[in-house]
Amino acid sequence: MPNDVAVMPISPEERFSRLDPSQDRTGGELLALEFDCWAEGTIPPFTTAIGMKVRLRYATWGACEFAWLKAAGLDVSSATVDGWKRGTRLPDSTELKKINDAFWLRRRADLAPVFKDWLCGRGRGRHIEIWPCEGRDLPMEEIWVQRRWRSIVDAWSENDLQRLEGVWRKMTRGLGVSADDYVHVYHVAFGAGLR
């Protein structure tokens, strides 16, 4: 479980609501978004009653009980948590945000080994497709990143955008004319194939 304070907002909802949609995002931000989309699946929004309950049950499931809630900065009694689960109590907006944060802290920690296994082991030949910023005279690129998946997933699971940006810069260093040509991009996607 991470002990350090996250260097970016924990939940993808908060992180990406802060970004200006009219601006292109950095490669690290788009890597985080791609993994967050995989991790989220079809879970209802946290602002709905069922979405809150799903996240609360997931964050408190098993032997860890309230450890993930505490990691997200929420220190409440078991009676309060039981009331939220039964629907006899409702969390306030601050508590709701922290429940969502606890869900994402645990979800990333739980999925990191799965993603690494899939991308590093059974996913041999996986690459990242990069769409450059619109209006720039740069081609779409594909980079093969088999040896970097572990560091990418670790940075994502620890919610460390600075580390993701560092990995991204190393991966894209040889693309384009200047080192900064692919720092900001329009879109990234993970593809499969043999090299």
PDB file of C-alpha atoms in Angstrom:
ATOM      1  CA  MET A   1       0.000   0.000   0.000  1.00  0.00           C
ATOM      2  CA  PRO A   2       1.417   3.402  -0.860  1.00  0.00           C
ATOM      3  CA  ASN A   3       2.540   5.492   2.101  1.00  0.00           C
ATOM      4  CA  ASP A   4       3.550   8.603   0.176  1.00  0.00           C
ATOM      5  CA  VAL A   5       1.180  11.404  -0.663  1.00  0.00           C
ATOM      6  CA  ALA A   6       0.172  11.180  -4.315  1.00  0.00           C
ATOM      7  CA  VAL A   7       1.789  13.744  -6.607  1.00  0.00           C
ATOM      8  CA  MET A   8      -1.415  14.153  -8.612  1.00  0.00           C
ATOM      9  CA  PRO A   9      -5.098  13.820  -7.755  1.00  0.00           C
ATOM     10  CA  ILE A  10      -5.861  10.200  -6.914  1.00  0.00           C
ATOM     11  CA  SER A  11      -9.093   9.734  -8.811  1.00  0.00           C
ATOM     12  CA  PRO A  12      -9.103   9.959 -12.600  1.00  0.00           C
ATOM     13  CA  GLU A  13     -12.307  12.009 -12.436  1.00  0.00           C
ATOM     14  CA  GLU A  14     -10.581  14.769 -10.479  1.00  0.00           C
ATOM     15  CA  ARG A  15      -7.310  14.531 -12.364  1.00  0.00           C
ATOM     16  CA  PHE A  16      -8.832  14.888 -15.805  1.00  0.00           C
ATOM     17  CA  SER A  17     -11.462  17.453 -14.800  1.00  0.00           C
ATOM     18  CA  ARG A  18      -8.555  19.799 -14.056  1.00  0.00           C
ATOM     19  CA  LEU A  19      -7.149  19.516 -17.548  1.00  0.00           C
ATOM     20  CA  ASP A  20      -8.121  21.964 -20.248  1.00  0.00           C
ATOM     21  CA  PRO A  21      -9.799  19.893 -22.993  1.00  0.00           C
ATOM     22  CA  SER A  22      -8.726  22.447 -25.615  1.00  0.00           C
ATOM     23  CA  GLN A  23      -5.064  21.673 -24.894  1.00  0.00           C
ATOM     24  CA  ASP A  24      -3.139  18.576 -25.830  1.00  0.00           C
ATOM     25  CA  ARG A  25      -2.112  16.371 -22.939  1.00  0.00           C
ATOM     26  CA  THR A  26       1.322  15.086 -22.089  1.00  0.00           C
ATOM     27  CA  GLY A  27       2.226  11.507 -22.897  1.00  0.00           C
ATOM     28  CA  GLY A  28       2.376  10.643 -19.185  1.00  0.00           C
ATOM     29  CA  GLU A  29      -1.154  11.952 -18.624  1.00  0.00           C
ATOM     30  CA  LEU A  30      -2.453   9.923 -21.546  1.00  0.00           C
ATOM     31  CA  LEU A  31      -0.720   6.757 -20.316  1.00  0.00           C
ATOM     32  CA  ALA A  32      -2.432   7.249 -16.939  1.00  0.00           C
ATOM     33  CA  LEU A  33      -5.777   7.830 -18.664  1.00  0.00           C
ATOM     34  CA  GLU A  34      -5.446   4.655 -20.743  1.00  0.00           C
ATOM     35  CA  PHE A  35      -4.765   2.517 -17.671  1.00  0.00           C
ATOM     36  CA  ASP A  36      -7.531   4.258 -15.710  1.00  0.00           C
ATOM     37  CA  CYS A  37      -9.995   3.423 -18.496  1.00  0.00           C
ATOM     38  CA  TRP A  38      -8.938  -0.227 -18.331  1.00  0.00           C
ATOM     39  CA  ALA A  39      -9.252  -0.228 -14.541  1.00  0.00           C
ATOM     40  CA  GLU A  40     -12.618   1.510 -14.401  1.00  0.00           C
ATOM     41  CA  GLY A  41     -14.508  -0.817 -16.711  1.00  0.00           C
ATOM     42  CA  THR A  42     -18.253  -0.388 -16.263  1.00  0.00           C
ATOM     43  CA  ILE A  43     -18.334   0.742 -12.631  1.00  0.00           C
ATOM     44  CA  PRO A  44     -21.141   3.271 -12.040  1.00  0.00           C
ATOM     45  CA  PRO A  45     -20.045   6.851 -11.268  1.00  0.00           C
ATOM     46  CA  PHE A  46     -19.027   7.414  -7.636  1.00  0.00           C
ATOM     47  CA  THR A  47     -21.635  10.165  -7.307  1.00  0.00           C
ATOM     48  CA  THR A  48     -24.461   7.598  -7.550  1.00  0.00           C
ATOM     49  CA  ALA A  49     -25.595   5.530  -4.530  1.00  0.00           C
ATOM     50  CA  ILE A  50     -24.649   2.222  -6.186  1.00  0.00           C
ATOM     51  CA  GLY A  51     -21.302   3.649  -7.375  1.00  0.00           C
ATOM     52  CA  MET A  52     -20.467   4.768  -3.836  1.00  0.00           C
ATOM     53  CA  LYS A  53     -21.427   1.385  -2.355  1.00  0.00           C
ATOM     54  CA  VAL A  54     -19.392  -0.542  -4.942  1.00  0.00           C
ATOM     55  CA  ARG A  55     -16.337   1.578  -4.170  1.00  0.00           C
ATOM     56  CA  LEU A  56     -16.833   1.373  -0.405  1.00  0.00           C
ATOM     57  CA  ARG A  57     -17.215  -2.414  -0.435  1.00  0.00           C
ATOM     58  CA  TYR A  58     -14.174  -2.800  -2.664  1.00  0.00           C
ATOM     59  CA  ALA A  59     -12.018  -0.459  -0.535  1.00  0.00           C
ATOM     60  CA  THR A  60     -12.953  -2.255   2.727  1.00  0.00           C
ATOM     61  CA  TRP A  61     -13.141  -5.844   1.470  1.00  0.00           C
ATOM     62  CA  GLY A  62     -11.011  -8.530   3.100  1.00  0.00           C
ATOM     63  CA  ALA A  63      -8.437  -8.352   5.851  1.00  0.00           C
ATOM     64  CA  CYS A  64      -7.368  -4.777   5.124  1.00  0.00           C
ATOM     65  CA  GLU A  65     -10.762  -3.422   6.320  1.00  0.00           C
ATOM     66  CA  PHE A  66     -10.214   0.337   6.778  1.00  0.00           C
ATOM     67  CA  ALA A  67      -6.535   0.551   5.730  1.00  0.00           C
ATOM     68  CA  TRP A  68      -7.330   1.943   2.267  1.00  0.00           C
ATOM     69  CA  LEU A  69      -9.821   4.446   3.692  1.00  0.00           C
ATOM     70  CA  LYS A  70      -7.110   5.656   6.077  1.00  0.00           C
ATOM     71  CA  ALA A  71      -4.582   5.824   3.222  1.00  0.00           C
ATOM     72  CA  ALA A  72      -7.039   8.153   1.465  1.00  0.00           C
ATOM     73  CA  GLY A  73      -7.310  10.334   4.586  1.00  0.00           C
ATOM     74  CA  LEU A  74     -10.673   9.060   5.853  1.00  0.00           C
ATOM     75  CA  ASP A  75     -10.772   8.057   9.524  1.00  0.00           C
ATOM     76  CA  VAL A  76     -14.297   6.925  10.455  1.00  0.00           C
ATOM     77  CA  SER A  77     -15.837   4.361  12.795  1.00  0.00           C
ATOM     78  CA  SER A  78     -16.992   0.929  11.711  1.00  0.00           C
ATOM     79  CA  ALA A  79     -20.557   1.991  12.623  1.00  0.00           C
ATOM     80  CA  THR A  80     -20.352   4.842  10.101  1.00  0.00           C
ATOM     81  CA  VAL A  81     -19.011   2.556   7.373  1.00  0.00           C
ATOM     82  CA  ASP A  82     -21.715  -0.038   8.129  1.00  0.00           C
ATOM     83  CA  GLY A  83     -24.359   2.702   7.887  1.00  0.00           C
ATOM     84  CA  TRP A  84     -23.006   3.768   4.495  1.00  0.00           C
ATOM     85  CA  LYS A  85     -23.055   0.179   3.253  1.00  0.00           C
ATOM     86  CA  ARG A  86     -26.643  -0.349   4.439  1.00  0.00           C
ATOM     87  CA  GLY A  87     -27.772   3.009   3.117  1.00  0.00           C
ATOM     88  CA  THR A  88     -28.957   4.290   6.510  1.00  0.00           C
ATOM     89  CA  ARG A  89     -26.271   6.995   6.439  1.00  0.00           C
ATOM     90  CA  LEU A  90     -24.868   9.059   3.605  1.00  0.00           C
ATOM     91  CA  PRO A  91     -21.299  10.328   3.319  1.00  0.00           C
ATOM     92  CA  ASP A  92     -20.874  14.070   2.847  1.00  0.00           C
ATOM     93  CA  SER A  93     -19.114  15.330  -0.278  1.00  0.00           C
ATOM     94  CA  THR A  94     -15.653  15.267   1.335  1.00  0.00           C
ATOM     95  CA  GLU A  95     -16.161  11.710   2.609  1.00  0.00           C
ATOM     96  CA  LEU A  96     -17.509  10.635  -0.778  1.00  0.00           C
ATOM     97  CA  LYS A  97     -14.389  11.950  -2.504  1.00  0.00           C
ATOM     98  CA  LYS A  98     -12.176  10.091  -0.031  1.00  0.00           C
ATOM     99  CA  ILE A  99     -14.141   6.855  -0.542  1.00  0.00           C
ATOM    100  CA  ASN A 100     -13.494   7.240  -4.264  1.00  0.00           C
ATOM    101  CA  ASP A 101      -9.813   7.940  -3.595  1.00  0.00           C
ATOM    102  CA  ALA A 102      -9.554   4.822  -1.382  1.00  0.00           C
ATOM    103  CA  PHE A 103     -11.150   2.766  -4.157  1.00  0.00           C
ATOM    104  CA  TRP A 104      -8.595   4.015  -6.681  1.00  0.00           C
ATOM    105  CA  LEU A 105      -5.625   3.471  -4.365  1.00  0.00           C
ATOM    106  CA  ARG A 106      -6.647  -0.149  -3.855  1.00  0.00           C
ATOM    107  CA  ARG A 107      -7.760  -0.710  -7.461  1.00  0.00           C
ATOM    108  CA  ARG A 108      -4.388   0.401  -8.821  1.00  0.00           C
ATOM    109  CA  ALA A 109      -2.496  -1.724  -6.301  1.00  0.00           C
ATOM    110  CA  ASP A 110      -4.641  -4.770  -7.111  1.00  0.00           C
ATOM    111  CA  LEU A 111      -4.443  -4.375 -10.898  1.00  0.00           C
ATOM    112  CA  ALA A 112      -0.747  -3.510 -11.232  1.00  0.00           C
ATOM    113  CA  PRO A 113       0.446  -7.158 -11.103  1.00  0.00           C
ATOM    114  CA  VAL A 114      -2.297  -8.197 -13.549  1.00  0.00           C
ATOM    115  CA  PHE A 115      -1.372  -5.468 -16.029  1.00  0.00           C
ATOM    116  CA  LYS A 116       2.349  -6.230 -15.736  1.00  0.00           C
ATOM    117  CA  ASP A 117       1.746  -9.933 -16.297  1.00  0.00           C
ATOM    118  CA  TRP A 118      -0.420  -9.260 -19.332  1.00  0.00           C
ATOM    119  CA  LEU A 119       1.839  -6.626 -20.905  1.00  0.00           C
ATOM    120  CA  CYS A 120       5.233  -8.113 -20.016  1.00  0.00           C
ATOM    121  CA  GLY A 121       4.536 -11.832 -20.227  1.00  0.00           C
ATOM    122  CA  ARG A 122       1.627 -12.855 -22.353  1.00  0.00           C
ATOM    123  CA  GLY A 123       1.609  -9.503 -24.125  1.00  0.00           C
ATOM    124  CA  ARG A 124       4.935  -9.886 -25.885  1.00  0.00           C
ATOM    125  CA  GLY A 125       5.083  -7.567 -28.846  1.00  0.00           C
ATOM    126  CA  ARG A 126       2.816  -4.887 -27.360  1.00  0.00           C
ATOM    127  CA  HIS A 127       3.474  -1.369 -28.499  1.00  0.00           C
ATOM    128  CA  ILE A 128       2.139   2.132 -27.975  1.00  0.00           C
ATOM    129  CA  GLU A 129       0.618   4.021 -30.879  1.00  0.00           C
ATOM    130  CA  ILE A 130       1.076   7.789 -30.645  1.00  0.00           C
ATOM    131  CA  TRP A 131      -1.092  10.336 -32.425  1.00  0.00           C
ATOM    132  CA  PRO A 132       0.713  13.705 -32.537  1.00  0.00           C
ATOM    133  CA  CYS A 133      -0.904  17.056 -31.804  1.00  0.00           C
ATOM    134  CA  GLU A 134      -3.195  18.318 -34.530  1.00  0.00           C
ATOM    135  CA  GLY A 135      -1.744  21.033 -36.702  1.00  0.00           C
ATOM    136  CA  ARG A 136       1.805  19.754 -36.295  1.00  0.00           C
ATOM    137  CA  ASP A 137       3.678  18.210 -39.180  1.00  0.00           C
ATOM    138  CA  LEU A 138       4.529  14.994 -37.351  1.00  0.00           C
ATOM    139  CA  PRO A 139       3.671  11.406 -38.310  1.00  0.00           C
ATOM    140  CA  MET A 140       1.775   8.914 -36.162  1.00  0.00           C
ATOM    141  CA  GLU A 141       4.376   6.741 -34.428  1.00  0.00           C
ATOM    142  CA  GLU A 142       4.546   3.272 -32.893  1.00  0.00           C
ATOM    143  CA  ILE A 143       7.026   2.490 -30.153  1.00  0.00           C
ATOM    144  CA  TRP A 144       7.775  -0.985 -28.841  1.00  0.00           C
ATOM    145  CA  VAL A 145       7.979  -0.843 -25.071  1.00  0.00           C
ATOM    146  CA  GLN A 146       8.208  -4.421 -23.862  1.00  0.00           C
ATOM    147  CA  ARG A 147      11.046  -3.624 -21.432  1.00  0.00           C
ATOM    148  CA  ARG A 148       9.387  -0.489 -20.058  1.00  0.00           C
ATOM    149  CA  TRP A 149       5.942  -1.848 -19.144  1.00  0.00           C
ATOM    150  CA  ARG A 150       6.921  -2.588 -15.543  1.00  0.00           C
ATOM    151  CA  SER A 151       8.111   0.955 -14.879  1.00  0.00           C
ATOM    152  CA  ILE A 152       5.046   2.412 -16.640  1.00  0.00           C
ATOM    153  CA  VAL A 153       2.615   0.288 -14.612  1.00  0.00           C
ATOM    154  CA  ASP A 154       4.483   0.920 -11.347  1.00  0.00           C
ATOM    155  CA  ALA A 155       4.352   4.690 -11.888  1.00  0.00           C
ATOM    156  CA  TRP A 156       0.624   4.487 -12.735  1.00  0.00           C
ATOM    157  CA  SER A 157      -0.204   2.271  -9.748  1.00  0.00           C
ATOM    158  CA  GLU A 158       1.662   4.626  -7.406  1.00  0.00           C
ATOM    159  CA  ASN A 159      -0.112   7.597  -9.010  1.00  0.00           C
ATOM    160  CA  ASP A 160       3.224   9.210  -9.840  1.00  0.00           C
ATOM    161  CA  LEU A 161       2.743  11.470 -12.851  1.00  0.00           C
ATOM    162  CA  GLN A 162       6.281  12.825 -12.637  1.00  0.00           C
ATOM    163  CA  ARG A 163       7.702   9.313 -13.064  1.00  0.00           C
ATOM    164  CA  LEU A 164       5.293   8.570 -15.923  1.00  0.00           C
ATOM    165  CA  GLU A 165       6.449  11.746 -17.667  1.00  0.00           C
ATOM    166  CA  GLY A 166      10.069  10.699 -17.187  1.00  0.00           C
ATOM    167  CA  VAL A 167       9.454   7.263 -18.721  1.00  0.00           C
ATOM    168  CA  TRP A 168       7.503   8.882 -21.561  1.00  0.00           C
ATOM    169  CA  ARG A 169      10.361  11.271 -22.373  1.00  0.00           C
ATOM    170  CA  LYS A 170      12.858   8.388 -22.453  1.00  0.00           C
ATOM    171  CA  MET A 171      10.599   6.358 -24.758  1.00  0.00           C
ATOM    172  CA  THR A 172       9.988   9.199 -27.202  1.00  0.00           C
ATOM    173  CA  ARG A 173      13.458  10.759 -27.140  1.00  0.00           C
ATOM    174  CA  GLY A 174      14.352   9.562 -30.653  1.00  0.00           C
ATOM    175  CA  LEU A 175      11.068  10.593 -32.266  1.00  0.00           C
ATOM    176  CA  GLY A 176      10.717  13.789 -34.260  1.00  0.00           C
ATOM    177  CA  VAL A 177      13.322  16.425 -34.967  1.00  0.00           C
ATOM    178  CA  SER A 178      13.539  17.837 -31.438  1.00  0.00           C
ATOM    179  CA  ALA A 179      13.305  16.082 -28.083  1.00  0.00           C
ATOM    180  CA  ASP A 180      10.025  17.868 -27.292  1.00  0.00           C
ATOM    181  CA  ASP A 181       8.101  16.970 -30.468  1.00  0.00           C
ATOM    182  CA  TYR A 182       6.145  14.173 -28.761  1.00  0.00           C
ATOM    183  CA  VAL A 183       5.958  15.479 -25.183  1.00  0.00           C
ATOM    184  CA  HIS A 184       2.401  16.726 -25.801  1.00  0.00           C
ATOM    185  CA  VAL A 185       0.301  14.425 -27.961  1.00  0.00           C
ATOM    186  CA  TYR A 186      -3.287  14.037 -29.052  1.00  0.00           C
ATOM    187  CA  HIS A 187      -3.856  10.357 -28.181  1.00  0.00           C
ATOM    188  CA  VAL A 188      -2.093   7.108 -27.236  1.00  0.00           C
ATOM    189  CA  ALA A 189      -3.293   3.521 -27.543  1.00  0.00           C
ATOM    190  CA  PHE A 190      -1.807   0.147 -26.704  1.00  0.00           C
ATOM    191  CA  GLY A 191      -1.561  -2.232 -29.651  1.00  0.00           C
ATOM    192  CA  ALA A 192      -0.523  -5.830 -30.137  1.00  0.00           C
ATOM    193  CA  GLY A 193       1.637  -7.482 -32.705  1.00  0.00           C
ATOM    194  CA  LEU A 194       4.923  -9.255 -33.209  1.00  0.00           C
ATOM    195  CA  ARG A 195       8.090  -7.401 -33.856  1.00  0.00           C
TER     196      ARG A 195
END
